[in-house]
mmCIF file of C-alpha atoms in Angstrom:
data_model
loop_
_atom_site.group_PDB
_atom_site.id
_atom_site.type_symbol
_atom_site.label_atom_id
_atom_site.label_comp_id
_atom_site.label_asym_id
_atom_site.label_seq_id
_atom_site.Cartn_x
_atom_site.Cartn_y
_atom_site.Cartn_z
ATOM 1 C CA UNK G 1 -84.321 96.731 -91.830
ATOM 2 C CA UNK G 2 -81.803 99.445 -90.997
ATOM 3 C CA UNK G 3 -80.853 101.900 -93.720
ATOM 4 C CA UNK G 4 -77.586 100.964 -95.437
ATOM 5 C CA UNK G 5 -75.938 103.501 -97.721
ATOM 6 C CA UNK G 6 -73.095 102.319 -99.958
ATOM 7 C CA UNK G 7 -69.868 104.212 -99.311
ATOM 8 C CA UNK G 8 -68.142 105.993 -102.206
ATOM 9 C CA UNK G 9 -65.170 104.525 -104.066
ATOM 10 C CA UNK G 10 -62.141 104.277 -101.761
ATOM 11 C CA UNK G 11 -59.352 106.170 -103.503
ATOM 12 C CA UNK G 12 -55.703 106.219 -102.480
ATOM 13 C CA UNK G 13 -54.952 109.591 -100.801
ATOM 14 C CA UNK G 14 -51.556 109.708 -102.513
ATOM 15 C CA UNK G 15 -52.143 108.765 -106.177
ATOM 16 C CA UNK G 16 -55.922 108.585 -106.470
ATOM 17 C CA UNK G 17 -56.081 104.918 -107.592
ATOM 18 C CA UNK G 18 -58.605 102.572 -105.984
ATOM 19 C CA UNK G 19 -57.300 101.195 -102.704
ATOM 20 C CA UNK G 20 -57.780 97.508 -101.866
ATOM 21 C CA UNK G 21 -58.796 95.910 -98.566
ATOM 22 C CA UNK G 22 -55.781 94.004 -97.209
ATOM 23 C CA UNK G 23 -56.563 91.087 -94.845
ATOM 24 C CA UNK G 24 -53.101 90.882 -93.267
ATOM 25 C CA UNK G 25 -53.137 94.448 -91.922
ATOM 26 C CA UNK G 26 -56.914 95.060 -91.905
ATOM 27 C CA UNK G 27 -56.292 98.315 -93.789
ATOM 28 C CA UNK G 28 -56.796 99.802 -97.246
ATOM 29 C CA UNK G 29 -53.627 99.644 -99.363
ATOM 30 C CA UNK G 30 -52.995 101.097 -102.806
ATOM 31 C CA UNK G 31 -51.855 98.356 -105.209
ATOM 32 C CA UNK G 32 -49.954 100.938 -107.303
ATOM 33 C CA UNK G 33 -47.995 103.152 -104.906
ATOM 34 C CA UNK G 34 -48.328 101.074 -101.709
ATOM 35 C CA UNK G 35 -49.867 103.825 -99.601
ATOM 36 C CA UNK G 36 -51.747 102.482 -96.554
ATOM 37 C CA UNK G 37 -54.962 104.207 -95.515
ATOM 38 C CA UNK G 38 -56.384 103.826 -92.055
ATOM 39 C CA UNK G 39 -59.904 102.520 -92.081
ATOM 40 C CA UNK G 40 -62.440 103.715 -89.537
ATOM 41 C CA UNK G 41 -65.828 102.146 -89.864
ATOM 42 C CA UNK G 42 -68.898 104.282 -89.412
ATOM 43 C CA UNK G 43 -69.719 104.061 -85.718
ATOM 44 C CA UNK G 44 -73.428 104.313 -86.456
ATOM 45 C CA UNK G 45 -73.393 101.022 -88.372
ATOM 46 C CA UNK G 46 -75.247 98.178 -86.716
ATOM 47 C CA UNK G 47 -76.224 94.614 -87.504
ATOM 48 C CA UNK G 48 -79.974 94.178 -87.466
ATOM 49 C CA UNK G 49 -82.050 90.998 -87.322
ATOM 50 C CA UNK G 50 -84.866 91.596 -89.837
ATOM 51 C CA UNK G 51 -88.372 90.280 -89.293
ATOM 52 C CA UNK G 52 -88.861 87.404 -91.725
ATOM 53 C CA UNK G 53 -92.646 87.590 -92.122
ATOM 54 C CA UNK G 54 -92.533 91.312 -92.909
ATOM 55 C CA UNK G 55 -89.684 90.850 -95.398
ATOM 56 C CA UNK G 56 -91.432 88.020 -97.240
ATOM 57 C CA UNK G 57 -94.397 90.324 -97.777
ATOM 58 C CA UNK G 58 -92.364 93.260 -99.044
ATOM 59 C CA UNK G 59 -88.728 94.345 -99.261
ATOM 60 C CA UNK G 60 -88.425 98.149 -99.595
ATOM 61 C CA UNK G 61 -86.725 99.308 -102.783
ATOM 62 C CA UNK G 62 -84.307 101.356 -100.678
ATOM 63 C CA UNK G 63 -82.840 98.092 -99.374
ATOM 64 C CA UNK G 64 -82.200 96.696 -102.845
ATOM 65 C CA UNK G 65 -79.470 97.016 -105.432
ATOM 66 C CA UNK G 66 -75.702 97.564 -105.380
ATOM 67 C CA UNK G 67 -73.798 100.816 -105.612
ATOM 68 C CA UNK G 68 -74.263 102.664 -108.923
ATOM 69 C CA UNK G 69 -70.646 102.015 -110.002
ATOM 70 C CA UNK G 70 -71.022 98.226 -109.682
ATOM 71 C CA UNK G 71 -71.725 95.865 -112.584
ATOM 72 C CA UNK G 72 -72.952 92.267 -112.617
ATOM 73 C CA UNK G 73 -72.012 89.482 -115.014
ATOM 74 C CA UNK G 74 -73.317 85.926 -115.202
ATOM 75 C CA UNK G 75 -71.198 82.940 -116.131
ATOM 76 C CA UNK G 76 -72.851 80.819 -118.807
ATOM 77 C CA UNK G 77 -70.965 77.766 -117.549
ATOM 78 C CA UNK G 78 -71.445 77.611 -113.751
ATOM 79 C CA UNK G 79 -74.270 80.215 -113.565
ATOM 80 C CA UNK G 80 -72.508 82.281 -110.866
ATOM 81 C CA UNK G 81 -73.314 85.999 -110.820
ATOM 82 C CA UNK G 82 -70.342 88.203 -109.912
ATOM 83 C CA UNK G 83 -70.448 91.868 -108.872
ATOM 84 C CA UNK G 84 -67.403 94.118 -109.239
ATOM 85 C CA UNK G 85 -66.453 97.766 -109.912
ATOM 86 C CA UNK G 86 -67.486 99.105 -113.323
ATOM 87 C CA UNK G 87 -63.883 99.929 -114.228
ATOM 88 C CA UNK G 88 -62.777 96.305 -114.042
ATOM 89 C CA UNK G 89 -62.904 94.210 -117.203
ATOM 90 C CA UNK G 90 -63.754 90.587 -116.412
ATOM 91 C CA UNK G 91 -61.970 88.140 -118.699
ATOM 92 C CA UNK G 92 -62.892 84.871 -116.997
ATOM 93 C CA UNK G 93 -65.281 83.625 -114.323
ATOM 94 C CA UNK G 94 -63.728 83.816 -110.859
ATOM 95 C CA UNK G 95 -65.358 80.504 -109.943
ATOM 96 C CA UNK G 96 -64.879 78.119 -112.859
ATOM 97 C CA UNK G 97 -62.508 80.022 -115.134
ATOM 98 C CA UNK G 98 -64.900 80.055 -118.093
ATOM 99 C CA UNK G 99 -64.606 83.033 -120.507
ATOM 100 C CA UNK G 100 -68.361 82.851 -121.203
ATOM 101 C CA UNK G 101 -69.472 85.929 -119.259
ATOM 102 C CA UNK G 102 -72.521 87.994 -120.163
ATOM 103 C CA UNK G 103 -73.989 91.162 -118.584
ATOM 104 C CA UNK G 104 -76.611 90.317 -115.986
ATOM 105 C CA UNK G 105 -79.597 92.253 -114.731
ATOM 106 C CA UNK G 106 -82.649 91.202 -112.769
ATOM 107 C CA UNK G 107 -86.236 92.387 -113.072
ATOM 108 C CA UNK G 108 -86.061 93.135 -109.362
ATOM 109 C CA UNK G 109 -82.812 94.354 -107.815
ATOM 110 C CA UNK G 110 -81.261 92.067 -105.181
ATOM 111 C CA UNK G 111 -81.459 92.718 -101.465
ATOM 112 C CA UNK G 112 -78.239 94.389 -100.274
ATOM 113 C CA UNK G 113 -76.228 92.700 -97.532
ATOM 114 C CA UNK G 114 -76.233 94.498 -94.209
ATOM 115 C CA UNK G 115 -73.242 92.778 -92.647
ATOM 116 C CA UNK G 116 -70.190 90.793 -93.637
ATOM 117 C CA UNK G 117 -67.240 88.837 -92.336
ATOM 118 C CA UNK G 118 -64.090 90.562 -93.677
ATOM 119 C CA UNK G 119 -61.084 88.711 -95.065
ATOM 120 C CA UNK G 120 -58.636 87.896 -92.273
ATOM 121 C CA UNK G 121 -56.290 85.250 -93.710
ATOM 122 C CA UNK G 122 -53.771 86.939 -96.068
ATOM 123 C CA UNK G 123 -53.065 85.691 -99.579
ATOM 124 C CA UNK G 124 -49.441 84.710 -98.882
ATOM 125 C CA UNK G 125 -50.513 82.392 -96.074
ATOM 126 C CA UNK G 126 -53.259 80.891 -98.246
ATOM 127 C CA UNK G 127 -50.777 80.069 -101.001
ATOM 128 C CA UNK G 128 -48.521 78.246 -98.520
ATOM 129 C CA UNK G 129 -51.503 76.396 -97.026
ATOM 130 C CA UNK G 130 -52.544 75.160 -100.462
ATOM 131 C CA UNK G 131 -49.005 73.945 -101.204
ATOM 132 C CA UNK G 132 -49.020 71.991 -97.942
ATOM 133 C CA UNK G 133 -52.502 70.674 -98.680
ATOM 134 C CA UNK G 134 -51.380 69.339 -102.050
ATOM 135 C CA UNK G 135 -48.331 67.783 -100.426
ATOM 136 C CA UNK G 136 -50.478 65.949 -97.882
ATOM 137 C CA UNK G 137 -52.331 64.019 -100.621
ATOM 138 C CA UNK G 138 -49.996 61.259 -101.765
ATOM 139 C CA UNK G 139 -52.311 60.079 -104.546
ATOM 140 C CA UNK G 140 -52.192 63.478 -106.282
ATOM 141 C CA UNK G 141 -49.878 63.614 -109.339
ATOM 142 C CA UNK G 142 -46.332 64.582 -108.449
ATOM 143 C CA UNK G 143 -46.140 67.503 -110.851
ATOM 144 C CA UNK G 144 -49.322 68.931 -109.328
ATOM 145 C CA UNK G 145 -47.556 69.074 -105.971
ATOM 146 C CA UNK G 146 -44.513 70.795 -107.442
ATOM 147 C CA UNK G 147 -46.525 73.427 -109.312
ATOM 148 C CA UNK G 148 -49.256 73.871 -106.651
ATOM 149 C CA UNK G 149 -51.004 76.229 -109.106
ATOM 150 C CA UNK G 150 -51.194 78.946 -106.438
ATOM 151 C CA UNK G 151 -50.759 81.704 -109.011
ATOM 152 C CA UNK G 152 -54.500 81.447 -109.748
ATOM 153 C CA UNK G 153 -55.641 81.984 -106.136
ATOM 154 C CA UNK G 154 -58.123 84.837 -105.728
ATOM 155 C CA UNK G 155 -60.540 85.966 -103.043
ATOM 156 C CA UNK G 156 -64.291 86.441 -103.365
ATOM 157 C CA UNK G 157 -67.174 87.252 -101.049
ATOM 158 C CA UNK G 158 -69.948 84.666 -101.104
ATOM 159 C CA UNK G 159 -73.608 85.361 -100.253
ATOM 160 C CA UNK G 160 -75.289 83.684 -97.278
ATOM 161 C CA UNK G 161 -78.558 84.044 -95.405
ATOM 162 C CA UNK G 162 -78.842 83.546 -91.660
ATOM 163 C CA UNK G 163 -82.068 82.744 -89.838
ATOM 164 C CA UNK G 164 -83.129 82.917 -86.200
ATOM 165 C CA UNK G 165 -86.224 81.342 -84.674
ATOM 166 C CA UNK G 166 -87.625 80.419 -81.270
ATOM 167 C CA UNK G 167 -89.263 76.998 -81.490
ATOM 168 C CA UNK G 168 -91.611 75.226 -79.118
ATOM 169 C CA UNK G 169 -92.141 71.645 -80.254
ATOM 170 C CA UNK G 170 -94.462 69.069 -78.730
ATOM 171 C CA UNK G 171 -93.761 65.455 -79.588
ATOM 172 C CA UNK G 172 -95.332 62.042 -79.180
ATOM 173 C CA UNK G 173 -93.852 58.617 -79.863
ATOM 174 C CA UNK G 174 -93.904 54.975 -78.905
ATOM 175 C CA UNK G 175 -91.035 54.139 -76.549
ATOM 176 C CA UNK G 176 -89.742 50.603 -76.746
ATOM 177 C CA UNK G 177 -88.282 48.720 -73.787
ATOM 178 C CA UNK G 178 -86.317 45.520 -74.354
ATOM 179 C CA UNK G 179 -87.026 42.392 -72.344
ATOM 180 C CA UNK G 180 -86.009 38.773 -72.849
ATOM 181 C CA UNK G 181 -87.889 35.497 -72.751
ATOM 182 C CA UNK G 182 -86.666 31.932 -72.687
ATOM 183 C CA UNK G 183 -87.759 29.850 -75.670
ATOM 184 C CA UNK G 184 -87.155 26.239 -76.603
ATOM 185 C CA UNK G 185 -85.912 25.006 -79.970
ATOM 186 C CA UNK G 186 -84.580 21.836 -81.593
ATOM 187 C CA UNK G 187 -80.932 21.796 -82.592
ATOM 188 C CA UNK G 188 -79.576 19.981 -85.648
ATOM 189 C CA UNK G 189 -79.310 16.735 -83.681
ATOM 190 C CA UNK G 190 -82.958 16.873 -82.612
ATOM 191 C CA UNK G 191 -82.170 17.775 -79.022
ATOM 192 C CA UNK G 192 -84.289 20.329 -77.177
ATOM 193 C CA UNK G 193 -82.362 23.476 -76.300
ATOM 194 C CA UNK G 194 -83.269 26.886 -74.829
ATOM 195 C CA UNK G 195 -82.212 30.371 -75.745
ATOM 196 C CA UNK G 196 -82.969 33.979 -74.798
ATOM 197 C CA UNK G 197 -84.917 36.002 -77.347
ATOM 198 C CA UNK G 198 -85.340 39.750 -77.274
ATOM 199 C CA UNK G 199 -88.804 41.272 -77.195
ATOM 200 C CA UNK G 200 -90.000 44.902 -77.181
ATOM 201 C CA UNK G 201 -92.661 46.369 -74.905
ATOM 202 C CA UNK G 202 -94.159 49.495 -76.459
ATOM 203 C CA UNK G 203 -95.433 52.364 -74.323
ATOM 204 C CA UNK G 204 -96.708 55.832 -75.370
ATOM 205 C CA UNK G 205 -94.416 58.754 -74.566
ATOM 206 C CA UNK G 206 -94.678 62.527 -74.993
ATOM 207 C CA UNK G 207 -92.672 65.642 -74.264
ATOM 208 C CA UNK G 208 -91.683 69.139 -75.387
ATOM 209 C CA UNK G 209 -88.554 70.803 -76.735
ATOM 210 C CA UNK G 210 -87.857 74.523 -76.532
ATOM 211 C CA UNK G 211 -84.914 75.717 -78.588
ATOM 212 C CA UNK G 212 -83.584 78.980 -80.045
ATOM 213 C CA UNK G 213 -81.947 78.679 -83.452
ATOM 214 C CA UNK G 214 -79.310 81.388 -83.771
ATOM 215 C CA UNK G 215 -77.822 82.271 -87.171
ATOM 216 C CA UNK G 216 -78.795 79.109 -89.006
ATOM 217 C CA UNK G 217 -76.656 79.423 -92.161
ATOM 218 C CA UNK G 218 -78.008 78.920 -95.674
ATOM 219 C CA UNK G 219 -75.540 79.338 -98.539
ATOM 220 C CA UNK G 220 -76.835 81.334 -101.509
ATOM 221 C CA UNK G 221 -73.892 80.647 -103.830
ATOM 222 C CA UNK G 222 -74.052 78.975 -107.242
ATOM 223 C CA UNK G 223 -70.357 79.351 -107.999
ATOM 224 C CA UNK G 224 -69.049 77.020 -105.278
ATOM 225 C CA UNK G 225 -70.139 73.366 -104.849
ATOM 226 C CA UNK G 226 -72.236 72.933 -101.666
ATOM 227 C CA UNK G 227 -70.149 69.967 -100.471
ATOM 228 C CA UNK G 228 -66.977 72.079 -100.461
ATOM 229 C CA UNK G 229 -68.710 74.942 -98.663
ATOM 230 C CA UNK G 230 -69.934 72.626 -95.912
ATOM 231 C CA UNK G 231 -66.349 71.444 -95.365
ATOM 232 C CA UNK G 232 -65.024 74.964 -94.701
ATOM 233 C CA UNK G 233 -67.965 76.061 -92.553
ATOM 234 C CA UNK G 234 -68.786 77.443 -90.088
ATOM 235 C CA UNK G 235 -68.330 81.118 -90.746
ATOM 236 C CA UNK G 236 -68.113 82.978 -87.437
ATOM 237 C CA UNK G 237 -71.275 85.085 -87.493
ATOM 238 C CA UNK G 238 -70.476 86.498 -84.020
ATOM 239 C CA UNK G 239 -67.636 88.426 -85.694
ATOM 240 C CA UNK G 240 -69.789 90.029 -88.403
ATOM 241 C CA UNK G 241 -69.160 93.687 -89.244
ATOM 242 C CA UNK G 242 -71.775 96.176 -90.460
ATOM 243 C CA UNK G 243 -71.707 96.409 -94.242
ATOM 244 C CA UNK G 244 -69.122 98.888 -95.533
ATOM 245 C CA UNK G 245 -67.798 99.026 -99.085
ATOM 246 C CA UNK G 246 -64.242 99.498 -97.728
ATOM 247 C CA UNK G 247 -64.174 95.780 -96.903
ATOM 248 C CA UNK G 248 -65.153 94.994 -100.517
ATOM 249 C CA UNK G 249 -62.724 97.381 -102.168
ATOM 250 C CA UNK G 250 -60.744 95.449 -104.756
ATOM 251 C CA UNK G 251 -62.663 92.190 -104.230
ATOM 252 C CA UNK G 252 -65.266 90.347 -106.256
ATOM 253 C CA UNK G 253 -68.697 89.692 -104.723
ATOM 254 C CA UNK G 254 -71.007 86.880 -105.824
ATOM 255 C CA UNK G 255 -74.632 87.918 -105.997
ATOM 256 C CA UNK G 256 -77.104 85.513 -104.410
ATOM 257 C CA UNK G 257 -79.241 83.359 -106.705
ATOM 258 C CA UNK G 258 -81.038 81.515 -103.914
ATOM 259 C CA UNK G 259 -83.536 84.167 -102.890
ATOM 260 C CA UNK G 260 -85.005 84.864 -99.469
ATOM 261 C CA UNK G 261 -88.081 82.685 -100.008
ATOM 262 C CA UNK G 262 -86.084 79.627 -101.085
ATOM 263 C CA UNK G 263 -83.497 80.206 -98.348
ATOM 264 C CA UNK G 264 -86.213 80.495 -95.677
ATOM 265 C CA UNK G 265 -87.637 77.157 -96.819
ATOM 266 C CA UNK G 266 -84.201 75.540 -96.612
ATOM 267 C CA UNK G 267 -83.595 76.940 -93.143
ATOM 268 C CA UNK G 268 -86.945 75.546 -91.989
ATOM 269 C CA UNK G 269 -85.930 72.137 -93.327
ATOM 270 C CA UNK G 270 -82.568 72.365 -91.545
ATOM 271 C CA UNK G 271 -84.223 73.370 -88.293
ATOM 272 C CA UNK G 272 -86.773 70.579 -88.717
ATOM 273 C CA UNK G 273 -84.066 67.941 -89.022
ATOM 274 C CA UNK G 274 -82.332 69.240 -85.905
ATOM 275 C CA UNK G 275 -85.624 69.354 -83.984
ATOM 276 C CA UNK G 276 -86.301 65.754 -84.915
ATOM 277 C CA UNK G 277 -82.960 64.751 -83.431
ATOM 278 C CA UNK G 278 -83.617 66.768 -80.255
ATOM 279 C CA UNK G 279 -87.039 65.228 -79.774
ATOM 280 C CA UNK G 280 -85.796 61.715 -80.567
ATOM 281 C CA UNK G 281 -83.115 62.078 -77.884
ATOM 282 C CA UNK G 282 -85.849 62.707 -75.282
ATOM 283 C CA UNK G 283 -87.813 59.532 -76.034
ATOM 284 C CA UNK G 284 -87.184 57.103 -73.156
ATOM 285 C CA UNK G 285 -86.521 53.391 -73.444
ATOM 286 C CA UNK G 286 -84.228 51.380 -75.662
ATOM 287 C CA UNK G 287 -85.783 52.082 -79.049
ATOM 288 C CA UNK G 288 -88.601 54.139 -80.544
ATOM 289 C CA UNK G 289 -91.023 54.504 -83.436
ATOM 290 C CA UNK G 290 -93.835 56.720 -84.750
ATOM 291 C CA UNK G 291 -92.201 59.966 -83.642
ATOM 292 C CA UNK G 292 -94.554 62.871 -84.366
ATOM 293 C CA UNK G 293 -93.456 66.511 -83.912
ATOM 294 C CA UNK G 294 -95.673 69.611 -83.796
ATOM 295 C CA UNK G 295 -93.338 72.637 -83.930
ATOM 296 C CA UNK G 296 -94.431 76.227 -83.390
ATOM 297 C CA UNK G 297 -92.000 78.827 -84.789
ATOM 298 C CA UNK G 298 -91.942 82.398 -83.486
ATOM 299 C CA UNK G 299 -89.657 85.429 -83.568
ATOM 300 C CA UNK G 300 -88.315 84.494 -87.012
ATOM 301 C CA UNK G 301 -85.644 86.876 -88.285
ATOM 302 C CA UNK G 302 -82.995 86.874 -91.000
ATOM 303 C CA UNK G 303 -79.853 88.600 -92.245
ATOM 304 C CA UNK G 304 -78.226 88.729 -95.672
ATOM 305 C CA UNK G 305 -74.447 88.513 -95.170
ATOM 306 C CA UNK G 306 -71.240 88.119 -97.159
ATOM 307 C CA UNK G 307 -68.459 85.722 -96.158
ATOM 308 C CA UNK G 308 -64.855 85.577 -97.452
ATOM 309 C CA UNK G 309 -63.331 82.637 -99.308
ATOM 310 C CA UNK G 310 -60.154 82.076 -101.261
ATOM 311 C CA UNK G 311 -60.658 80.133 -104.483
ATOM 312 C CA UNK G 312 -58.296 78.107 -106.613
ATOM 313 C CA UNK G 313 -59.861 76.725 -109.789
ATOM 314 C CA UNK G 314 -57.755 74.767 -112.263
ATOM 315 C CA UNK G 315 -57.999 72.275 -115.095
ATOM 316 C CA UNK G 316 -56.019 69.042 -115.044
ATOM 317 C CA UNK G 317 -56.405 66.871 -118.094
ATOM 318 C CA UNK G 318 -60.023 67.221 -119.137
ATOM 319 C CA UNK G 319 -61.451 67.865 -115.672
ATOM 320 C CA UNK G 320 -61.922 70.979 -113.564
ATOM 321 C CA UNK G 321 -60.966 71.070 -109.875
ATOM 322 C CA UNK G 322 -61.480 73.588 -107.075
ATOM 323 C CA UNK G 323 -59.769 74.285 -103.754
ATOM 324 C CA UNK G 324 -61.595 76.437 -101.212
ATOM 325 C CA UNK G 325 -60.187 78.228 -98.150
ATOM 326 C CA UNK G 326 -62.268 79.959 -95.495
ATOM 327 C CA UNK G 327 -60.972 83.545 -95.649
ATOM 328 C CA UNK G 328 -61.567 84.077 -91.926
ATOM 329 C CA UNK G 329 -60.575 80.816 -90.229
ATOM 330 C CA UNK G 330 -58.244 79.260 -92.834
ATOM 331 C CA UNK G 331 -60.152 75.970 -93.021
ATOM 332 C CA UNK G 332 -59.338 74.312 -96.354
ATOM 333 C CA UNK G 333 -61.151 71.808 -98.572
ATOM 334 C CA UNK G 334 -60.848 70.805 -102.170
ATOM 335 C CA UNK G 335 -60.677 68.208 -104.884
ATOM 336 C CA UNK G 336 -57.652 66.970 -106.765
ATOM 337 C CA UNK G 337 -56.824 64.522 -109.568
ATOM 338 C CA UNK G 338 -55.699 60.998 -108.769
ATOM 339 C CA UNK G 339 -52.489 59.643 -110.277
ATOM 340 C CA UNK G 340 -53.247 56.310 -112.051
ATOM 341 C CA UNK G 341 -49.579 55.313 -111.707
ATOM 342 C CA UNK G 342 -49.654 55.736 -107.925
ATOM 343 C CA UNK G 343 -52.940 53.835 -107.659
ATOM 344 C CA UNK G 344 -51.479 50.988 -109.755
ATOM 345 C CA UNK G 345 -48.335 50.950 -107.614
ATOM 346 C CA UNK G 346 -50.345 50.676 -104.387
ATOM 347 C CA UNK G 347 -52.552 47.944 -105.877
ATOM 348 C CA UNK G 348 -49.473 45.913 -106.873
ATOM 349 C CA UNK G 349 -48.041 46.265 -103.363
ATOM 350 C CA UNK G 350 -51.313 45.067 -101.830
ATOM 351 C CA UNK G 351 -51.423 42.048 -104.146
ATOM 352 C CA UNK G 352 -47.809 41.172 -103.285
ATOM 353 C CA UNK G 353 -48.511 41.530 -99.556
ATOM 354 C CA UNK G 354 -51.581 39.236 -99.809
ATOM 355 C CA UNK G 355 -49.592 36.666 -101.789
ATOM 356 C CA UNK G 356 -46.820 36.657 -99.185
ATOM 357 C CA UNK G 357 -49.329 36.291 -96.355
ATOM 358 C CA UNK G 358 -51.073 33.343 -98.052
ATOM 359 C CA UNK G 359 -47.778 31.671 -98.735
ATOM 360 C CA UNK G 360 -46.676 31.996 -95.108
ATOM 361 C CA UNK G 361 -50.063 30.730 -93.933
ATOM 362 C CA UNK G 362 -49.748 27.598 -96.041
ATOM 363 C CA UNK G 363 -46.327 26.864 -94.610
#
């Protein structure tokens, strides 16, 4: 893996406060005096695909751990691990809002990310998108739409792994071909009739599939539900930037809790399911069975990356809800409460409509 050295704290050149990465302008801006600092990324930075087999045997200590001025806390409710500057005092979990935060340290320091996708969608646009999203769901309570709860929107970087692999897969299967025969039968009146019945002729088939898996994504987050993450994917890995702390300045980072070994296993399962579909599509005939695949993986590499998301977590009644926005593409997904009054109203309308239809049908 290439050597990655964490950059120092990014101070405002005017007042000395910590500058914050601003998605709208792609610059560093001071939240206190408003001074904008031009950001020039280190030209020597590069994004490296790391050999998976070598990494699984040993990750050098120089590739592990965060910057010295970073602290980690773990939420006792959702189990997310957040990393932020030591000067910040965390009051609540950025993912679920729980105040149950405790200092977190691992026996072995985590692998540092080497690349990331910076925030691109600004906060003001995200707030408006969420308001529109609420408004598009008629079954949501009316007061939820009016409040929109956008004052609790905040951005975080989530951990992901990406995996590459060249795969040569040989497959065998039984290919089925439909044909029809004429058969006789007795109808209810005892008369002899004929009909066409479908049969299947089975023949052995074989073939090969060669495919390159490029940046197969595996989420390593515990703070965001997997179903919501899948709805805002993909994250554009072709636009990744070499890791630089300037992009993270002022933002919270979630530390991965799905390690490289577990993530590699998940990626292999994901690749296996896709390979099965590719091989199945090659089987000739009308149907198939007994598909057997013998894959050979080579050139396996990985990256640890960070991706940007905007989070809105809120409590309505006794339940917690989350809205998620892809911080690079703006794709939005979320969950919301259902208004019992609106559901009852719709149910009554349906019953009335059915009653009217039956009455007209009888006439």
